[in-house]
Coordinates of C-alpha atoms in Angstrom, one line a residue:
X1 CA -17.4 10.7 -23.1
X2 CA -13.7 10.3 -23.9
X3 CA -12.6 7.5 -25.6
X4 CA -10.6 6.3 -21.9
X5 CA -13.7 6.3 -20.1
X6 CA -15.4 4.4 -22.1
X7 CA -13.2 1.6 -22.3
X8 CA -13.1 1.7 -18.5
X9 CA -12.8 -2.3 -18.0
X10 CA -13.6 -3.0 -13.5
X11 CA -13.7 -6.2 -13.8
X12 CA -11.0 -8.9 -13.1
X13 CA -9.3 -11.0 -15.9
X14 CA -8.9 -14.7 -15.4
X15 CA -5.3 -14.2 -15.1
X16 CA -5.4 -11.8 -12.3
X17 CA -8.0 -13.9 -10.3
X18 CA -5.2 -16.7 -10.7
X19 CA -2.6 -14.3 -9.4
X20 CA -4.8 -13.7 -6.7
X21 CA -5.1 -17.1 -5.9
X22 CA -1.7 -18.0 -5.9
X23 CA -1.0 -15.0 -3.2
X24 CA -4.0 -15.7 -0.5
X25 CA -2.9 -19.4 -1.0
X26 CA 0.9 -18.6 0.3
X27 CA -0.3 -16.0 2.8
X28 CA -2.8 -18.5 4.2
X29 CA 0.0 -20.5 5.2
X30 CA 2.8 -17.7 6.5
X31 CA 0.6 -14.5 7.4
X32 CA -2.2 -16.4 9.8
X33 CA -3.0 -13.4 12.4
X34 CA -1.7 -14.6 14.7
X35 CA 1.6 -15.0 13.0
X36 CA 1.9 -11.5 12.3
X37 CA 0.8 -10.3 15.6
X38 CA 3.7 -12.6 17.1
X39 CA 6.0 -10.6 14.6
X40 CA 4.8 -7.3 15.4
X41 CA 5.4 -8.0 19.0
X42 CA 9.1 -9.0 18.3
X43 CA 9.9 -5.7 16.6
X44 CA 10.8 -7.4 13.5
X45 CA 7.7 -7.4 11.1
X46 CA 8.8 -8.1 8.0
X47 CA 8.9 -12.3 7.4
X48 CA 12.4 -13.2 4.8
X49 CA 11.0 -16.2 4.4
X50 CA 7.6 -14.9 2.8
X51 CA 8.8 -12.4 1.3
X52 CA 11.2 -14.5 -0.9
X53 CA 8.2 -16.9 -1.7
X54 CA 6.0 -13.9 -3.0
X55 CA 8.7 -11.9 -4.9
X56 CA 10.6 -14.7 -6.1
X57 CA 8.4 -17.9 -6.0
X58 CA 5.2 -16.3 -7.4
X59 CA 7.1 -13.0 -9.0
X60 CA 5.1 -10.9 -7.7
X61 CA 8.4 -8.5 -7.1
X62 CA 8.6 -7.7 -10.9
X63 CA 5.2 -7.2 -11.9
X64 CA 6.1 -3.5 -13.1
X65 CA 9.1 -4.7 -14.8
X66 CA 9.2 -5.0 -18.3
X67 CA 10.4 -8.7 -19.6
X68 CA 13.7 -7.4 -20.9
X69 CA 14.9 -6.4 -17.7
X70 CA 13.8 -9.9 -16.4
X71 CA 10.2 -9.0 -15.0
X72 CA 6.8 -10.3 -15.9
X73 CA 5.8 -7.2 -17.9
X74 CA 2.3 -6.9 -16.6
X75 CA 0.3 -3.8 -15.5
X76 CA -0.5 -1.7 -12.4
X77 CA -4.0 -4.5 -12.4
X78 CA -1.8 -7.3 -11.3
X79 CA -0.3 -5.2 -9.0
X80 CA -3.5 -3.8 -7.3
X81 CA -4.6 -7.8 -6.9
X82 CA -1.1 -8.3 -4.8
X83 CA -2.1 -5.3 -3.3
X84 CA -5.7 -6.8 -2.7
X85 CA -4.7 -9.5 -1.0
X86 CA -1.9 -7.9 1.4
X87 CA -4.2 -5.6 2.8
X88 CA -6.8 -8.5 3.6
X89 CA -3.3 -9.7 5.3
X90 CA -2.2 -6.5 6.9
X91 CA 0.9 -9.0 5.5
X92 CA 4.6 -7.3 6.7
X93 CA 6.0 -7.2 3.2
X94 CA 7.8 -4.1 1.6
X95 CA 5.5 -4.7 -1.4
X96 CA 4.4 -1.1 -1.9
X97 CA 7.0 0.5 -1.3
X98 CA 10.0 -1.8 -2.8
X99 CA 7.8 -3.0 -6.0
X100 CA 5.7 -0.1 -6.8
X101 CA 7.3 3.0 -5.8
X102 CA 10.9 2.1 -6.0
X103 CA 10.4 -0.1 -9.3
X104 CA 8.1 3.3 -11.0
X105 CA 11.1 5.4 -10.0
X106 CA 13.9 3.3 -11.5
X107 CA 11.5 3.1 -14.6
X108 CA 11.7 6.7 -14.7
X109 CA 15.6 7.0 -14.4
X110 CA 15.8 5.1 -17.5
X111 CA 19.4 4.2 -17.2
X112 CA 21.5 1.1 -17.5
X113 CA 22.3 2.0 -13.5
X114 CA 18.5 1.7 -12.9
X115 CA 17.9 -1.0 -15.2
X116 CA 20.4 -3.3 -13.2
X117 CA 18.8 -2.6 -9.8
X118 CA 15.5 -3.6 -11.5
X119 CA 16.6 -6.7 -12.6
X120 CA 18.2 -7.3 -9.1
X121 CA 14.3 -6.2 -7.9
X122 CA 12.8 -8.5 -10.4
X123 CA 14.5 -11.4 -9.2
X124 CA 13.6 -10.5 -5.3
X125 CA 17.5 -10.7 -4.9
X126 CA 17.1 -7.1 -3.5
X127 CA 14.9 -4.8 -2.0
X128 CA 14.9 -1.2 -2.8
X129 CA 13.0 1.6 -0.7
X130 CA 12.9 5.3 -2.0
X131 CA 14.5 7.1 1.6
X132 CA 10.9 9.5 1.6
X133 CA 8.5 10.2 4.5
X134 CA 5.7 7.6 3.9
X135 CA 3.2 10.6 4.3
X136 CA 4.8 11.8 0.9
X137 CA 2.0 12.9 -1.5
X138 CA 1.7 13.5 -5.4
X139 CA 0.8 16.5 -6.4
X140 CA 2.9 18.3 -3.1
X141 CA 6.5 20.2 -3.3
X142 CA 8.7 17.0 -2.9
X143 CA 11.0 17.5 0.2
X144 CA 14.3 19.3 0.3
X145 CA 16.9 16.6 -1.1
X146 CA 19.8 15.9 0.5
X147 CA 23.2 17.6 0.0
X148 CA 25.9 15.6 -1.9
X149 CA 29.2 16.7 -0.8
X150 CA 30.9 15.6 -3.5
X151 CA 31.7 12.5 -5.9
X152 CA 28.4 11.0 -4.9
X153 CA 29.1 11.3 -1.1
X154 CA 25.4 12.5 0.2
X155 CA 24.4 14.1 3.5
X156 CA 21.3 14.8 5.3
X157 CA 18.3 13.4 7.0
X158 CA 14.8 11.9 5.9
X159 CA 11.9 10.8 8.5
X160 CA 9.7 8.6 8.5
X161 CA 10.9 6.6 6.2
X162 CA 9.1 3.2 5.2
X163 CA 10.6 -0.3 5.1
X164 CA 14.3 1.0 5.2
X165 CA 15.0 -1.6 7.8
X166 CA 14.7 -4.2 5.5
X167 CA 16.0 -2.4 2.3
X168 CA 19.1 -3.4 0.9
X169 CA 19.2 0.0 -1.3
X170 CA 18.1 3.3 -0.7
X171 CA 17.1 5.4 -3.6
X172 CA 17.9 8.8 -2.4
X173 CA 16.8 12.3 -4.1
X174 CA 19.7 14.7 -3.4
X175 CA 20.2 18.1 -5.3
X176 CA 22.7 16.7 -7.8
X177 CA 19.9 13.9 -8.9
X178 CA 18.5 10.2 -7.5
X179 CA 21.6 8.7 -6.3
X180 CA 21.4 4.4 -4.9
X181 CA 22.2 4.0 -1.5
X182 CA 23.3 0.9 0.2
X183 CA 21.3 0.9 3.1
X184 CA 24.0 -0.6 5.3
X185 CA 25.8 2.7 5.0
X186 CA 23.0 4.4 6.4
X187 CA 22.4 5.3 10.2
X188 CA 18.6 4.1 10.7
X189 CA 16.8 4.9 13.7
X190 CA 13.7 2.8 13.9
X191 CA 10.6 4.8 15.4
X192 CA 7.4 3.5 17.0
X193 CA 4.5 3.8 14.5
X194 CA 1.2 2.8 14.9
X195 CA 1.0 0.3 12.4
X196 CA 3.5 -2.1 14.0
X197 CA 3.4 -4.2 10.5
X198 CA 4.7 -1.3 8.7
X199 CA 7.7 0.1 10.5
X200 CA 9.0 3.4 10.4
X201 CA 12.4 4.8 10.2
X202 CA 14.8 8.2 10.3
X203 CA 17.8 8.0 7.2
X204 CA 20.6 9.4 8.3
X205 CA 23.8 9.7 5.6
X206 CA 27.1 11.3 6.9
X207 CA 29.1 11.5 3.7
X208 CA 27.8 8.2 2.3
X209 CA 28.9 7.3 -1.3
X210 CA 25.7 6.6 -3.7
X211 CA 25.3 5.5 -7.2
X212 CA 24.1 8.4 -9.2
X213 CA 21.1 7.0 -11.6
X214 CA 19.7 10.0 -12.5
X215 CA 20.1 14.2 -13.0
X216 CA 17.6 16.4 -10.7
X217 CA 15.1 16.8 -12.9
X218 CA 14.8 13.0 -14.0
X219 CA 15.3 12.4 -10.8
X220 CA 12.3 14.8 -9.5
X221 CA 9.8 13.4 -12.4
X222 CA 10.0 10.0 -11.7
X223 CA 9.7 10.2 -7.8
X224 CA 6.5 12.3 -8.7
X225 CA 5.4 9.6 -11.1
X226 CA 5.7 6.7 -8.5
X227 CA 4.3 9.1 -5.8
X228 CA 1.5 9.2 -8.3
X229 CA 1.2 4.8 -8.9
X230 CA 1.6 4.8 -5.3
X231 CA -1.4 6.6 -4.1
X232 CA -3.8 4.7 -6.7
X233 CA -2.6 0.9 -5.8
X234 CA -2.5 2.0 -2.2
X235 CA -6.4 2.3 -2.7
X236 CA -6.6 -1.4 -3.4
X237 CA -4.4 -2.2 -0.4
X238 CA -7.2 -0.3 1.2
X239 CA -10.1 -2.2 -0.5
X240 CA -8.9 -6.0 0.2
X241 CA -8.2 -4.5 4.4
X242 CA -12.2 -3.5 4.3
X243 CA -12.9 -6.3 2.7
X244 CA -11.2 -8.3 6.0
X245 CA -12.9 -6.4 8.0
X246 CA -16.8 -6.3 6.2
X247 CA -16.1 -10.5 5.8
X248 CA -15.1 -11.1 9.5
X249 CA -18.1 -8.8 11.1
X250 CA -21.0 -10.9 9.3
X251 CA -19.4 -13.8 10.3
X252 CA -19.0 -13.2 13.8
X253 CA -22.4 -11.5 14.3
X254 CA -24.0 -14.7 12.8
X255 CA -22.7 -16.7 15.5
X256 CA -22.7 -13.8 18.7
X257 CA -26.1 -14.5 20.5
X258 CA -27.3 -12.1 23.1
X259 CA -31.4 -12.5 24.2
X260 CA -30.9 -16.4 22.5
X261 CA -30.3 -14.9 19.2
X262 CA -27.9 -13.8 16.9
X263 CA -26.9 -10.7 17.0
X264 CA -26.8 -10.2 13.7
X265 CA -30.5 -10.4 13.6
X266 CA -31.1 -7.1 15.1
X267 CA -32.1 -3.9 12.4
X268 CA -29.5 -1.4 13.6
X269 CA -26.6 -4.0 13.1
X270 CA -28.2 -4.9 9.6
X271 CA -28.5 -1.4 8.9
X272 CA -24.7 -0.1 9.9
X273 CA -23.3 -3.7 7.6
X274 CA -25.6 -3.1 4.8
X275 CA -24.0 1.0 4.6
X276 CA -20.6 -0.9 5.0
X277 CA -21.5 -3.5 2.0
X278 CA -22.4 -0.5 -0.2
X279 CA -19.1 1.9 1.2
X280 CA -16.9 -1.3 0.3
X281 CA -18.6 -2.2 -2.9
X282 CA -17.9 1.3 -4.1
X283 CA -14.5 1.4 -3.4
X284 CA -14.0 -1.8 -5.1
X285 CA -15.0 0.5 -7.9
X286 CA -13.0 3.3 -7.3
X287 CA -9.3 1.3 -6.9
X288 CA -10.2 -0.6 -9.9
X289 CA -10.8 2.1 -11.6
X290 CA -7.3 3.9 -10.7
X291 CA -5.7 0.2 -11.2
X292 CA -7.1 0.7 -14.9
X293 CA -5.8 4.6 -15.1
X294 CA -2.6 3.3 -14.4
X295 CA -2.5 0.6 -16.1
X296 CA -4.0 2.4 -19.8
X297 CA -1.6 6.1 -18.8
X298 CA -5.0 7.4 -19.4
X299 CA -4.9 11.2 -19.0
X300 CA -7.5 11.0 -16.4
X301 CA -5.3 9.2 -14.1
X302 CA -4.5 11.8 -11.3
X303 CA -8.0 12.7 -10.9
X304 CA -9.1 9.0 -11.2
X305 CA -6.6 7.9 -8.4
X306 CA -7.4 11.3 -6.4
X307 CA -11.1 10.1 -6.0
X308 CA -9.7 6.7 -5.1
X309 CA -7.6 7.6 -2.5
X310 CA -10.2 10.3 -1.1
X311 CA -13.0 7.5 -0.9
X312 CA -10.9 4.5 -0.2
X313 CA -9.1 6.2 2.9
X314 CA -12.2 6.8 4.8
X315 CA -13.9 3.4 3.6
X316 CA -10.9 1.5 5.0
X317 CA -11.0 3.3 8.5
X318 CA -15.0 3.0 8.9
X319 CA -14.6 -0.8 8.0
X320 CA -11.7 -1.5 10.5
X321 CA -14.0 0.6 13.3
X322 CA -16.9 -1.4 12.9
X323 CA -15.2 -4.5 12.8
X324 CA -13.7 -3.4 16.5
X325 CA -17.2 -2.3 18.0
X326 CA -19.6 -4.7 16.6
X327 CA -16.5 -7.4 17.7
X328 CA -17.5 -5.9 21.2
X329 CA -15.6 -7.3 24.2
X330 CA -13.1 -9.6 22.0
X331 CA -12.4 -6.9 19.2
X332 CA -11.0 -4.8 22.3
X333 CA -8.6 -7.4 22.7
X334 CA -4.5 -7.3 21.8
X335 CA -5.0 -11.2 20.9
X336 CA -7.8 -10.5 18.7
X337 CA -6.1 -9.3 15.0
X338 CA -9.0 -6.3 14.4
X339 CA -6.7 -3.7 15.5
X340 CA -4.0 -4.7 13.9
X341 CA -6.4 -3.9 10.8
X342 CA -7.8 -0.4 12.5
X343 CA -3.8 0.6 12.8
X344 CA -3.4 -0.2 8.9
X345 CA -6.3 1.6 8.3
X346 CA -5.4 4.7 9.9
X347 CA -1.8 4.6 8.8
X348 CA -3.0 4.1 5.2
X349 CA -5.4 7.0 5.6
X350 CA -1.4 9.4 6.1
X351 CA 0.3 7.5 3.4
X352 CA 0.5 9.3 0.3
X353 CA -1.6 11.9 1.2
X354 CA -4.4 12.9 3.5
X355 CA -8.1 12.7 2.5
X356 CA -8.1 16.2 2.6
X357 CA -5.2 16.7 0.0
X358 CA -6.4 14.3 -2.4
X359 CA -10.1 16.1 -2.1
X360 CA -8.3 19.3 -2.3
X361 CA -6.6 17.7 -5.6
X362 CA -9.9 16.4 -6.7
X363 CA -11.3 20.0 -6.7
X364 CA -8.8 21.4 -8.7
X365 CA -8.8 18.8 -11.1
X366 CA -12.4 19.2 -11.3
X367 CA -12.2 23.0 -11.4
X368 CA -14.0 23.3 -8.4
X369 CA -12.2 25.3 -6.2
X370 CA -12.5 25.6 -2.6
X371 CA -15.0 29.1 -1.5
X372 CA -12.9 31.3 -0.3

């Protein structure tokens, strides 16, 4: 046993179950269901107001940020308990992609460019979005980067691209390195995703000047290292949605009667909860343990967050199912919140990589190839 596995630490510190706290606390008062249903329906998701409170008022925006560039300086754990509780929100924040993967790829750049931005990200006085399709995975060829013209002036196209509509700075790989983009020099055209909390959009630059931060193979390394961070706190994003879902069911087949009792009572119900209890008790394990990974840079890390995303994927999707079906008539309803959860969950299960890649990434890690 290597010296990082046995230090392996799951469980929560004081201080994180504080930070957690502090975040289902504020999102008990600004992301009720119903609230971000009403915002989902107006085609603008993501809440200003709640997103200054979390990045700014709790600091949750510069977690990853070291303290000299005016962050808190704590780990990827802290993160993954944000993460936690905006999943059990399906909350319309650009956490994930503005304070993990655009803060790991500033941290990459290492430059007094970068380093300004963070502090700008730190403060929550701007958000930054890395222009990549959210389907993005570590471990694949990154996508062709975009053609600068000249002086910094970039050109080219990116789908599916999370958040950008409420970035205020794209960070854009092109072939002469990561170049910052302001975002209101960009043509976005929003598309229709399925999860409505988590909206979609197509970068277009035509000759739009950009910031250089970084040279192409900087540049390339440190998107591959956020890609990485990504996919392992996505897990716990993952975890505290299942969690929603797993907490919601019990409680509403307690109080469902059907034959003057509840339904809940019955053995194949029991039976299909207790498998979920078990499926979401080990993925608590599995996105803490790529939480820790991150957190320690222990060498095991892409494996460790490759088994989290293979296993937290398909827990997240089978929770948000169940929660729909054993809802019955109600969960089939657009004013009930469990499909806003099943939409989460199946977005989630593209982001950063398919179930199949990270399995496929798993296998090779494991030297177990595929038969042939």
């Amino acid at each position: 046993m290597t010296a990082s596995r046995a230090s392996l630490d799951l469980l929560y510190s004081d201080t994180e179950e504080e930070l957690r706290s502090a975040v289902r606390a504020l999102l008990a008062d600004h992301c009720a269901p119903a609230t971000v249903l009403a915002r989902a329906e107006s085609g603008r998701p993501h809440d200003p107001g709640l997103w200054r409170t979390l990045a700014s008022g709790i600091g949750a925006a510069g977690l990853l940020v070291p303290e000299k560039l005016g962050g808190a300086g704590a780990s990827h754990r802290e993160a993954a308990v944000v993460l936690e509780e905006l999943g059990r929100a399906v909350a319309p924040v650009p956490y994930l992609t503005g304070c993990v993967l655009a803060t790991e790829i500033l941290l990459g750049c290492d430059t007094a460019e970068a380093g300004d931005l963070l502090r700008e990200l730190a403060a929550g006085r701007r958000v930054c979005v890395p222009a990549l399709p959210l389907t993005q995975a570590p471990g694949a060829p990154l996508p062709q980067p975009l053609r600068d013209t000249g002086g910094g002036a970039l050109t080219g196209t990116v789908t599916s691209v999370a958040d950008a509509t409420a970035a205020d700075v794209l960070l854009v790989l092109a072939d002469t390195g990561l170049h910052a983009v302001p975002a209101a020099g960009a043509r976005l055209a929003p598309a229709v995703p399925l999860d409505l909390t988590r909206p979609l959009a197509t970068v277009t630059l035509d000759g739009t000047p950009g910031t250089r931060l970084a040279d192409p193979a900087t540049a390339r390394a440190a998107v591959a290292g956020a890609l990485l961070s990504g996919a392992g706190l996505l897990a716990s994003e993952q975890l505290g949605l299942a969690e929603w879902c797993l907490t919601e069911t019990v409680a509403h087949v307690r109080v469902r009667h059907q034959f003057n009792r509840p339904v809940g009572s019955f053995q194949a119900l029991k039976h299909r909860l207790a498998r979920l209890w078990l499926d979401v008790a080990s993925a608590r394990a599995a996105a803490r343990a790529a939480a820790e990974a991150l957190a320690t840079a222990s060498p095991d890390a892409p494996l460790t967050v490759a088994v989290a995303q293979a296993y937290c994927s398909g827990v997240a999707v089978r929770a948000a199912e169940e929660c729909v079906q054993l809802h019955g008539g109600i969960g089939m309803t657009w004013e009930h919140p469990a499909h806003l959860y099943l939409k989460r969950a199946k977005a989630d299960s593209l982001a950063l990589g398919t179930t199949g890649h990270h399995l496929g990434l798993v296998a090779d890690f494991a030297e177990l190839p595929a038969p042939a």
